[in-house]
Amino acid sequence: MPSAKTVSLDSHAMATLRYIRESMDAAGSVAVPGSAGIAMGAVGVAATALSLIPNLASHWFPIWLVAAPIAVLAGALLMTRSASVVSFVGTGKPGRKLLLGLTPSLFAGAVMTAVLWKANYLGAAPGIWLLLYGCALISAGVFTKVIVRWMGGCFVALGLLALVSPPELQVPLLGLGFGAMHIIFGVLIARGVHGH
């Protein structure tokens, strides 16, 4: 029979291994604050509201092109205020991995936007934006909380829906994704929901 001392050592070893594993997991990921998602969502709601004003409805595309960098800047500023500031700005491996996860799909979105604009086929832009942003979140979600991957999956589904929806639903679907979905997931993240 194992002695009490052996059982105590086994328990201590397991606790130590658990601590090491949790520390490594924390060091290998970037903390994404819920406030970043909420701020980005607020910009999306504002862009939607402006795009739905009858006199501005035909200008929805430039409205969203202006809103996108504002949302990115707001989200980035709030992320750099979080505990993972050193990692996020790229001086740490998690920050670089996060950016590498986001960049390919976001770059593809920018290229596709230029192609659609040149082809005068902007009706597909909302679906492309939602779809590729979702892909970016799924890729970057490997280095963040699992809930970010769930959010990415929701954006992908919404993008696919937008691609087959009539023109009058495009701006509301953009608002649902970049506005409401950002806010909902931002609140969930702020409340500590991990999405396991």
XYZ file of N, CA and C in Angstrom:
588
model
N 0.848 -1.199 0.000
C 0.000 0.000 0.000
C 0.875 1.237 0.000
N 0.490 2.260 -0.777
C 1.279 3.481 -0.790
C 1.171 4.195 0.550
N 2.256 4.787 0.953
C 2.255 5.502 2.222
C 1.607 6.864 2.029
N 1.272 7.519 3.142
C 0.675 8.854 3.090
C 1.640 9.836 2.447
N 2.953 9.610 2.675
C 3.967 10.490 2.103
C 3.988 10.380 0.581
N 3.831 9.148 0.041
C 3.807 8.927 -1.405
C 2.590 9.605 -2.035
N 1.431 9.426 -1.398
C 0.202 10.044 -1.899
C 0.344 11.558 -1.897
N 0.957 12.099 -0.831
C 1.156 13.538 -0.734
C 2.075 14.043 -1.848
N 3.156 13.301 -2.135
C 4.065 13.685 -3.211
C 3.369 13.634 -4.567
N 2.556 12.572 -4.792
C 1.822 12.457 -6.049
C 0.870 13.638 -6.234
N 0.154 13.999 -5.185
C -0.779 15.125 -5.250
C -0.028 16.421 -5.519
N 1.108 16.586 -4.853
C 1.908 17.796 -5.048
C 2.452 17.861 -6.485
N 2.907 16.721 -7.000
C 3.432 16.676 -8.367
C 2.336 17.011 -9.375
N 1.142 16.463 -9.158
C 0.030 16.739 -10.071
C -0.350 18.224 -10.026
N -0.371 18.796 -8.830
C -0.702 20.216 -8.697
C 0.349 21.080 -9.390
N 1.600 20.701 -9.266
C 2.684 21.444 -9.911
C 2.572 21.357 -11.428
N 2.312 20.156 -11.940
C 2.144 19.984 -13.390
C 0.958 20.797 -13.914
N -0.121 20.801 -13.148
C -1.308 21.568 -13.540
C -0.964 23.067 -13.606
N -0.229 23.544 -12.607
C 0.175 24.958 -12.569
C 1.061 25.303 -13.775
N 2.006 24.419 -14.079
C 2.905 24.650 -15.221
C 2.104 24.696 -16.521
N 1.179 23.770 -16.672
C 0.376 23.724 -17.891
C -0.469 24.989 -18.036
N -1.117 25.414 -16.950
C -1.936 26.621 -17.003
C -1.077 27.847 -17.306
N 0.124 27.897 -16.743
C 1.032 29.020 -17.000
C 1.461 29.051 -18.463
N 1.743 27.871 -19.029
C 2.142 27.802 -20.443
C 0.985 28.190 -21.348
N -0.231 27.737 -21.006
C -1.399 28.110 -21.806
C -1.607 29.621 -21.785
N -1.468 30.204 -20.596
C -1.657 31.652 -20.470
C -0.583 32.404 -21.244
N 0.643 31.910 -21.201
C 1.748 32.584 -21.903
C 1.612 32.459 -23.408
N 0.916 31.451 -23.876
C 0.799 31.225 -25.313
C -0.443 31.812 -25.927
N -1.205 32.600 -25.152
C -2.417 33.178 -25.700
C -2.488 34.664 -25.388
N -3.342 35.340 -26.138
C -3.533 36.772 -25.963
C -4.900 36.984 -25.338
N -4.938 37.771 -24.283
C -6.213 38.088 -23.648
C -6.923 39.148 -24.475
N -8.087 38.816 -24.989
C -8.876 39.761 -25.770
C -9.951 40.319 -24.840
N -9.901 41.617 -24.513
C -10.895 42.167 -23.594
C -12.254 42.313 -24.260
N -13.296 42.060 -23.501
C -14.649 42.210 -24.023
C -14.947 43.632 -24.459
N -14.300 44.602 -23.796
C -14.538 46.010 -24.132
C -14.144 46.314 -25.580
N -13.142 45.607 -26.108
C -12.732 45.820 -27.498
C -13.861 45.425 -28.451
N -14.474 44.277 -28.196
C -15.592 43.844 -29.029
C -16.784 44.778 -28.926
N -17.059 45.259 -27.707
C -18.190 46.164 -27.510
C -17.963 47.473 -28.256
N -16.743 48.013 -28.171
C -16.437 49.268 -28.875
C -16.540 49.085 -30.387
N -16.013 47.959 -30.891
C -16.096 47.703 -32.326
C -17.556 47.538 -32.750
N -18.338 46.900 -31.913
C -19.760 46.734 -32.198
C -20.502 48.054 -32.222
N -20.126 48.969 -31.332
C -20.766 50.285 -31.308
C -20.511 51.031 -32.612
N -19.301 50.905 -33.142
C -18.986 51.528 -34.438
C -19.824 50.881 -35.540
N -19.977 49.553 -35.471
C -20.794 48.853 -36.457
C -22.256 49.262 -36.407
N -22.782 49.466 -35.202
C -24.173 49.915 -35.043
C -24.330 51.319 -35.626
N -23.348 52.192 -35.364
C -23.409 53.557 -35.903
C -23.364 53.540 -37.432
N -22.493 52.695 -38.003
C -22.402 52.599 -39.463
C -23.710 52.078 -40.054
N -24.316 51.131 -39.374
C -25.600 50.592 -39.837
C -26.673 51.666 -39.811
N -26.732 52.403 -38.687
C -27.742 53.453 -38.557
C -27.585 54.499 -39.654
N -26.357 54.920 -39.911
C -26.117 55.902 -40.975
C -26.501 55.337 -42.343
N -26.163 54.074 -42.573
C -26.428 53.445 -43.875
C -27.909 53.222 -44.136
N -28.707 53.212 -43.078
C -30.144 52.994 -43.246
C -30.942 54.289 -43.349
N -30.272 55.439 -43.171
C -30.944 56.726 -43.382
C -31.208 56.860 -44.882
N -32.466 57.092 -45.276
C -32.803 57.107 -46.712
C -31.870 57.950 -47.582
N -31.505 59.148 -47.133
C -30.646 60.012 -47.953
C -29.205 59.508 -48.041
N -28.810 58.609 -47.113
C -27.441 58.096 -47.108
C -27.344 56.636 -47.571
N -28.484 56.008 -47.802
C -28.501 54.577 -48.122
C -27.642 54.222 -49.326
N -27.598 55.105 -50.322
C -26.795 54.809 -51.514
C -25.294 54.957 -51.241
N -24.944 55.503 -50.092
C -23.539 55.694 -49.715
C -23.077 54.686 -48.658
N -23.764 53.554 -48.565
C -23.427 52.582 -47.520
C -21.987 52.095 -47.634
N -21.492 51.947 -48.860
C -20.140 51.410 -49.055
C -19.064 52.334 -48.465
N -19.029 53.637 -48.812
C -18.018 54.496 -48.186
C -18.210 54.645 -46.680
N -19.459 54.592 -46.223
C -19.702 54.673 -44.771
C -19.002 53.522 -44.068
N -19.143 52.313 -44.616
C -18.518 51.150 -43.992
C -17.009 51.149 -44.178
N -16.524 51.704 -45.289
C -15.072 51.797 -45.480
C -14.441 52.758 -44.468
N -15.167 53.784 -44.071
C -14.681 54.702 -43.038
C -14.811 54.060 -41.656
N -15.913 53.342 -41.444
C -16.172 52.724 -40.132
C -15.150 51.636 -39.801
N -14.697 50.890 -40.807
C -13.791 49.754 -40.557
C -12.503 50.163 -39.838
N -11.742 51.158 -40.345
C -10.516 51.515 -39.617
C -10.786 52.138 -38.251
N -11.924 52.829 -38.109
C -12.277 53.393 -36.803
C -12.502 52.258 -35.800
N -13.225 51.221 -36.229
C -13.488 50.073 -35.358
C -12.195 49.348 -35.011
N -11.335 49.158 -35.997
C -10.056 48.477 -35.760
C -9.212 49.271 -34.772
N -9.163 50.579 -34.947
C -8.379 51.430 -34.045
C -8.933 51.368 -32.617
N -10.254 51.452 -32.484
C -10.882 51.380 -31.161
C -10.572 50.045 -30.492
N -10.722 48.944 -31.243
C -10.435 47.620 -30.696
C -8.981 47.456 -30.319
N -8.076 47.954 -31.186
C -6.642 47.823 -30.919
C -6.230 48.626 -29.685
N -6.777 49.830 -29.549
C -6.449 50.654 -28.380
C -6.892 49.979 -27.087
N -8.081 49.385 -27.108
C -8.572 48.710 -25.907
C -7.794 47.427 -25.630
N -7.345 46.757 -26.681
C -6.534 45.555 -26.476
C -5.185 45.903 -25.866
N -4.600 47.027 -26.310
C -3.291 47.393 -25.782
C -3.364 47.857 -24.334
N -4.567 48.182 -23.869
C -4.737 48.550 -22.463
C -4.909 47.332 -21.569
N -5.102 46.155 -22.181
C -5.310 44.944 -21.388
C -3.982 44.433 -20.839
N -4.071 43.396 -20.039
C -2.880 42.826 -19.390
C -1.898 42.255 -20.394
N -2.351 41.954 -21.600
C -1.466 41.333 -22.589
C -0.864 42.364 -23.528
N -0.725 43.624 -23.065
C -0.233 44.689 -23.930
C 1.099 44.333 -24.577
N 2.012 43.755 -23.846
C 3.334 43.441 -24.392
C 3.214 42.405 -25.497
N 2.374 41.398 -25.276
C 2.201 40.376 -26.299
C 1.483 40.932 -27.516
N 0.460 41.765 -27.281
C -0.360 42.212 -28.395
C 0.418 43.084 -29.370
N 1.234 43.977 -28.873
C 1.897 44.896 -29.790
C 2.980 44.223 -30.607
N 3.141 42.930 -30.437
C 4.027 42.190 -31.324
C 5.390 41.916 -30.750
N 5.648 42.316 -29.498
C 6.959 42.041 -28.932
C 7.021 40.639 -28.346
N 5.878 39.993 -28.241
C 5.832 38.630 -27.728
C 5.285 37.688 -28.776
N 5.584 36.394 -28.623
C 5.125 35.408 -29.601
C 3.608 35.357 -29.733
N 2.828 35.401 -28.619
C 1.375 35.339 -28.785
C 0.822 36.463 -29.652
N 1.357 37.680 -29.471
C 0.891 38.800 -30.279
C 1.187 38.617 -31.746
N 2.375 38.144 -32.055
C 2.742 37.891 -33.463
C 1.861 36.795 -34.048
N 1.612 35.745 -33.264
C 0.764 34.652 -33.762
C -0.665 35.139 -34.004
N -1.155 35.988 -33.109
C -2.497 36.535 -33.274
C -2.586 37.332 -34.574
N -1.610 38.209 -34.796
C -1.601 39.013 -36.019
C -1.455 38.142 -37.261
N -0.614 37.112 -37.181
C -0.460 36.196 -38.313
C -1.751 35.429 -38.588
N -2.505 35.126 -37.542
C -3.783 34.444 -37.720
C -4.820 35.337 -38.382
N -4.813 36.615 -38.025
C -5.799 37.559 -38.566
C -5.478 38.019 -39.989
N -4.211 38.275 -40.255
C -3.799 38.985 -41.462
C -4.189 38.338 -42.793
N -3.991 37.029 -43.016
C -4.299 36.493 -44.350
C -5.743 36.706 -44.785
N -6.690 36.426 -43.912
C -8.099 36.586 -44.293
C -8.475 38.050 -44.445
N -7.933 38.915 -43.581
C -8.229 40.346 -43.705
C -7.629 40.910 -44.988
N -6.431 40.448 -45.343
C -5.813 40.868 -46.607
C -6.672 40.391 -47.786
N -7.155 39.155 -47.717
C -8.026 38.625 -48.775
C -9.293 39.468 -48.886
N -9.825 39.899 -47.746
C -11.015 40.751 -47.761
C -10.753 42.078 -48.455
N -9.580 42.667 -48.194
C -9.228 43.937 -48.838
C -9.071 43.753 -50.347
N -8.417 42.670 -50.750
C -8.230 42.390 -52.184
C -9.582 42.169 -52.856
N -10.439 41.368 -52.229
C -11.761 41.093 -52.813
C -12.604 42.362 -52.898
N -12.462 43.248 -51.914
C -13.200 44.521 -51.951
C -12.772 45.333 -53.172
N -11.473 45.396 -53.428
C -10.974 46.126 -54.599
C -11.479 45.492 -55.889
N -11.494 44.171 -55.944
C -11.973 43.463 -57.139
C -13.453 43.742 -57.371
N -14.254 43.668 -56.292
C -15.695 43.913 -56.420
C -15.972 45.361 -56.815
N -15.187 46.305 -56.271
C -15.367 47.718 -56.604
C -15.045 47.949 -58.083
N -13.947 47.361 -58.538
C -13.556 47.521 -59.946
C -14.584 46.893 -60.881
N -15.176 45.770 -60.452
C -16.174 45.089 -61.274
C -17.573 45.691 -61.103
N -17.679 46.719 -60.263
C -18.968 47.349 -59.971
C -19.995 46.317 -59.492
N -19.541 45.459 -58.577
C -20.405 44.414 -58.029
C -20.320 44.430 -56.498
N -20.635 45.596 -55.919
C -20.486 45.780 -54.479
C -21.537 45.042 -53.666
N -22.561 44.527 -54.327
C -23.601 43.781 -53.605
C -23.067 42.554 -52.894
N -21.949 42.011 -53.359
C -21.367 40.832 -52.716
C -20.410 41.203 -51.579
N -20.079 42.491 -51.442
C -19.098 42.905 -50.435
C -19.501 42.546 -49.004
N -20.750 42.801 -48.571
C -21.097 42.455 -47.195
C -20.875 40.974 -46.874
N -21.283 40.104 -47.771
C -21.093 38.667 -47.546
C -19.622 38.297 -47.486
N -18.826 38.869 -48.402
C -17.378 38.607 -48.414
C -16.736 39.108 -47.126
N -17.102 40.323 -46.697
C -16.529 40.896 -45.474
C -16.836 40.024 -44.268
N -18.099 39.648 -44.125
C -18.509 38.831 -42.979
C -17.824 37.471 -43.008
N -17.802 36.853 -44.176
C -17.208 35.522 -44.325
C -15.714 35.532 -44.005
N -14.978 36.458 -44.595
C -13.529 36.478 -44.394
C -13.144 36.979 -43.006
N -13.929 37.872 -42.431
C -13.670 38.281 -41.050
C -13.884 37.097 -40.111
N -14.912 36.306 -40.395
C -15.143 35.092 -39.607
C -13.979 34.126 -39.711
N -13.455 33.957 -40.925
C -12.281 33.085 -41.115
C -11.078 33.622 -40.346
N -10.906 34.951 -40.335
C -9.804 35.562 -39.593
C -9.939 35.284 -38.102
N -11.167 35.398 -37.574
C -11.392 35.150 -36.145
C -11.140 33.687 -35.788
N -11.555 32.784 -36.669
C -11.320 31.355 -36.401
C -9.820 31.075 -36.347
N -9.072 31.642 -37.299
C -7.613 31.442 -37.316
C -6.958 32.066 -36.092
N -7.322 33.303 -35.778
C -6.725 33.996 -34.628
C -7.195 33.393 -33.317
N -8.378 32.779 -33.340
C -8.946 32.195 -32.130
C -8.110 31.077 -31.544
N -7.199 30.529 -32.333
C -6.290 29.493 -31.825
C -5.414 30.071 -30.722
N -5.170 31.387 -30.765
C -4.279 32.035 -29.806
C -5.030 32.885 -28.786
N -6.353 32.747 -28.752
C -7.166 33.485 -27.788
C -8.110 32.508 -27.106
N -9.205 33.023 -26.583
C -10.195 32.169 -25.937
C -11.013 31.424 -26.994
N -11.520 30.264 -26.623
C -12.310 29.439 -27.552
C -13.523 30.210 -28.072
N -14.065 31.100 -27.243
C -15.269 31.842 -27.648
C -15.016 32.689 -28.893
N -13.768 33.093 -29.116
C -13.446 33.875 -30.317
C -13.649 33.014 -31.566
N -13.324 31.719 -31.472
C -13.568 30.817 -32.613
C -15.065 30.649 -32.848
N -15.844 30.573 -31.762
C -17.299 30.482 -31.907
C -17.832 31.737 -32.604
N -17.308 32.871 -32.208
C -17.706 34.131 -32.838
C -17.361 34.104 -34.324
N -16.167 33.616 -34.652
C -15.773 33.489 -36.048
C -16.717 32.605 -36.840
N -17.117 31.492 -36.240
C -18.071 30.599 -36.902
C -19.399 31.283 -37.176
N -19.857 32.110 -36.234
C -21.103 32.861 -36.440
C -20.958 33.866 -37.576
N -19.794 34.520 -37.666
C -19.556 35.457 -38.770
C -19.533 34.724 -40.111
N -18.914 33.554 -40.152
C -18.881 32.769 -41.394
C -20.309 32.425 -41.831
N -21.127 31.951 -40.885
C -22.518 31.599 -41.207
C -23.285 32.819 -41.700
N -23.077 33.955 -41.048
C -23.760 35.184 -41.450
C -23.285 35.641 -42.834
N -21.989 35.472 -43.119
C -21.468 35.821 -44.432
C -22.074 34.969 -45.532
N -22.208 33.684 -45.264
C -22.834 32.794 -46.257
C -24.290 33.183 -46.484
N -24.974 33.549 -45.402
C -26.363 33.996 -45.525
C -26.437 35.276 -46.355
N -25.514 36.213 -46.100
C -25.515 37.480 -46.837
C -25.283 37.257 -48.330
N -24.460 36.280 -48.659
C -24.151 36.028 -50.071
C -25.357 35.527 -50.861
N -26.350 34.990 -50.179
C -27.542 34.493 -50.884
C -28.789 35.324 -50.568
N -28.607 36.437 -49.845
C -29.745 37.274 -49.452
C -29.978 38.395 -50.448
N -31.200 38.922 -50.493
C -31.490 40.044 -51.408
C -30.768 41.326 -50.982
N -30.594 42.267 -51.902
C -29.834 43.496 -51.633
C -30.308 44.289 -50.413
N -31.615 44.320 -50.187
C -32.140 45.125 -49.085
C -31.757 44.579 -47.706
N -31.261 43.350 -47.650
C -30.853 42.764 -46.364
C -29.354 42.892 -46.102
N -28.587 43.379 -47.073
C -27.138 43.409 -46.933
C -26.673 44.291 -45.778
N -27.144 45.527 -45.705
C -26.726 46.430 -44.627
C -27.214 45.935 -43.270
N -28.486 45.491 -43.150
C -28.894 44.936 -41.852
C -28.044 43.737 -41.419
N -27.615 42.895 -42.360
C -26.762 41.759 -42.004
C -25.372 42.227 -41.578
N -24.861 43.276 -42.221
C -23.598 43.866 -41.766
C -23.743 44.359 -40.329
N -24.854 45.020 -40.047
C -25.104 45.521 -38.700
C -25.256 44.412 -37.688
N -25.902 43.331 -38.103
C -26.063 42.185 -37.207
C -24.712 41.582 -36.857
N -23.814 41.507 -37.847
C -22.501 40.932 -37.602
C -21.556 41.884 -36.905
N -21.175 42.950 -37.618
C -20.158 43.859 -37.101
C -20.661 44.744 -35.962
N -21.983 44.847 -35.834
C -22.548 45.612 -34.731
C -22.965 44.709 -33.579
N -24.140 44.077 -33.737
C -24.726 43.294 -32.641
C -23.860 42.120 -32.194
N -23.301 41.373 -33.146
C -22.523 40.188 -32.770
C -21.259 40.567 -31.998
N -20.610 41.655 -32.401
C -19.444 42.133 -31.656
C -19.830 42.483 -30.217
N -20.958 43.172 -30.072
C -21.394 43.580 -28.734
C -21.758 42.367 -27.889
N -22.519 41.441 -28.451
C -22.936 40.242 -27.699
C -21.725 39.440 -27.244
N -20.809 39.157 -28.160
C -19.626 38.374 -27.788
C -18.698 39.176 -26.875
N -18.653 40.502 -27.055
C -17.865 41.338 -26.158
C -18.369 41.240 -24.728
N -19.682 41.264 -24.566
C -20.281 41.133 -23.227
C -19.980 39.751 -22.653
N -20.109 38.712 -23.471
C -19.823 37.349 -23.002
C -18.367 37.214 -22.560
N -17.446 37.777 -23.342
C -16.039 37.719 -22.983
C -15.772 38.491 -21.705
N -16.390 39.670 -21.586
C -16.217 40.484 -20.376
C -16.728 39.747 -19.132
N -17.739 38.923 -19.319
C -18.297 38.171 -18.181
C -17.538 36.885 -17.911
N -16.503 36.629 -18.698
C -15.670 35.469 -18.450
C -16.127 34.180 -19.091
N -17.029 34.264 -20.092
C -17.450 33.060 -20.804
C -16.332 32.669 -21.755
N -15.884 31.431 -21.674
C -14.753 30.982 -22.490
C -15.177 30.194 -23.725
N -16.392 29.651 -23.733
C -16.881 28.921 -24.894
C -16.402 27.489 -24.987
N -16.031 26.867 -23.857
C -15.556 25.478 -23.900
C -16.702 24.548 -24.243
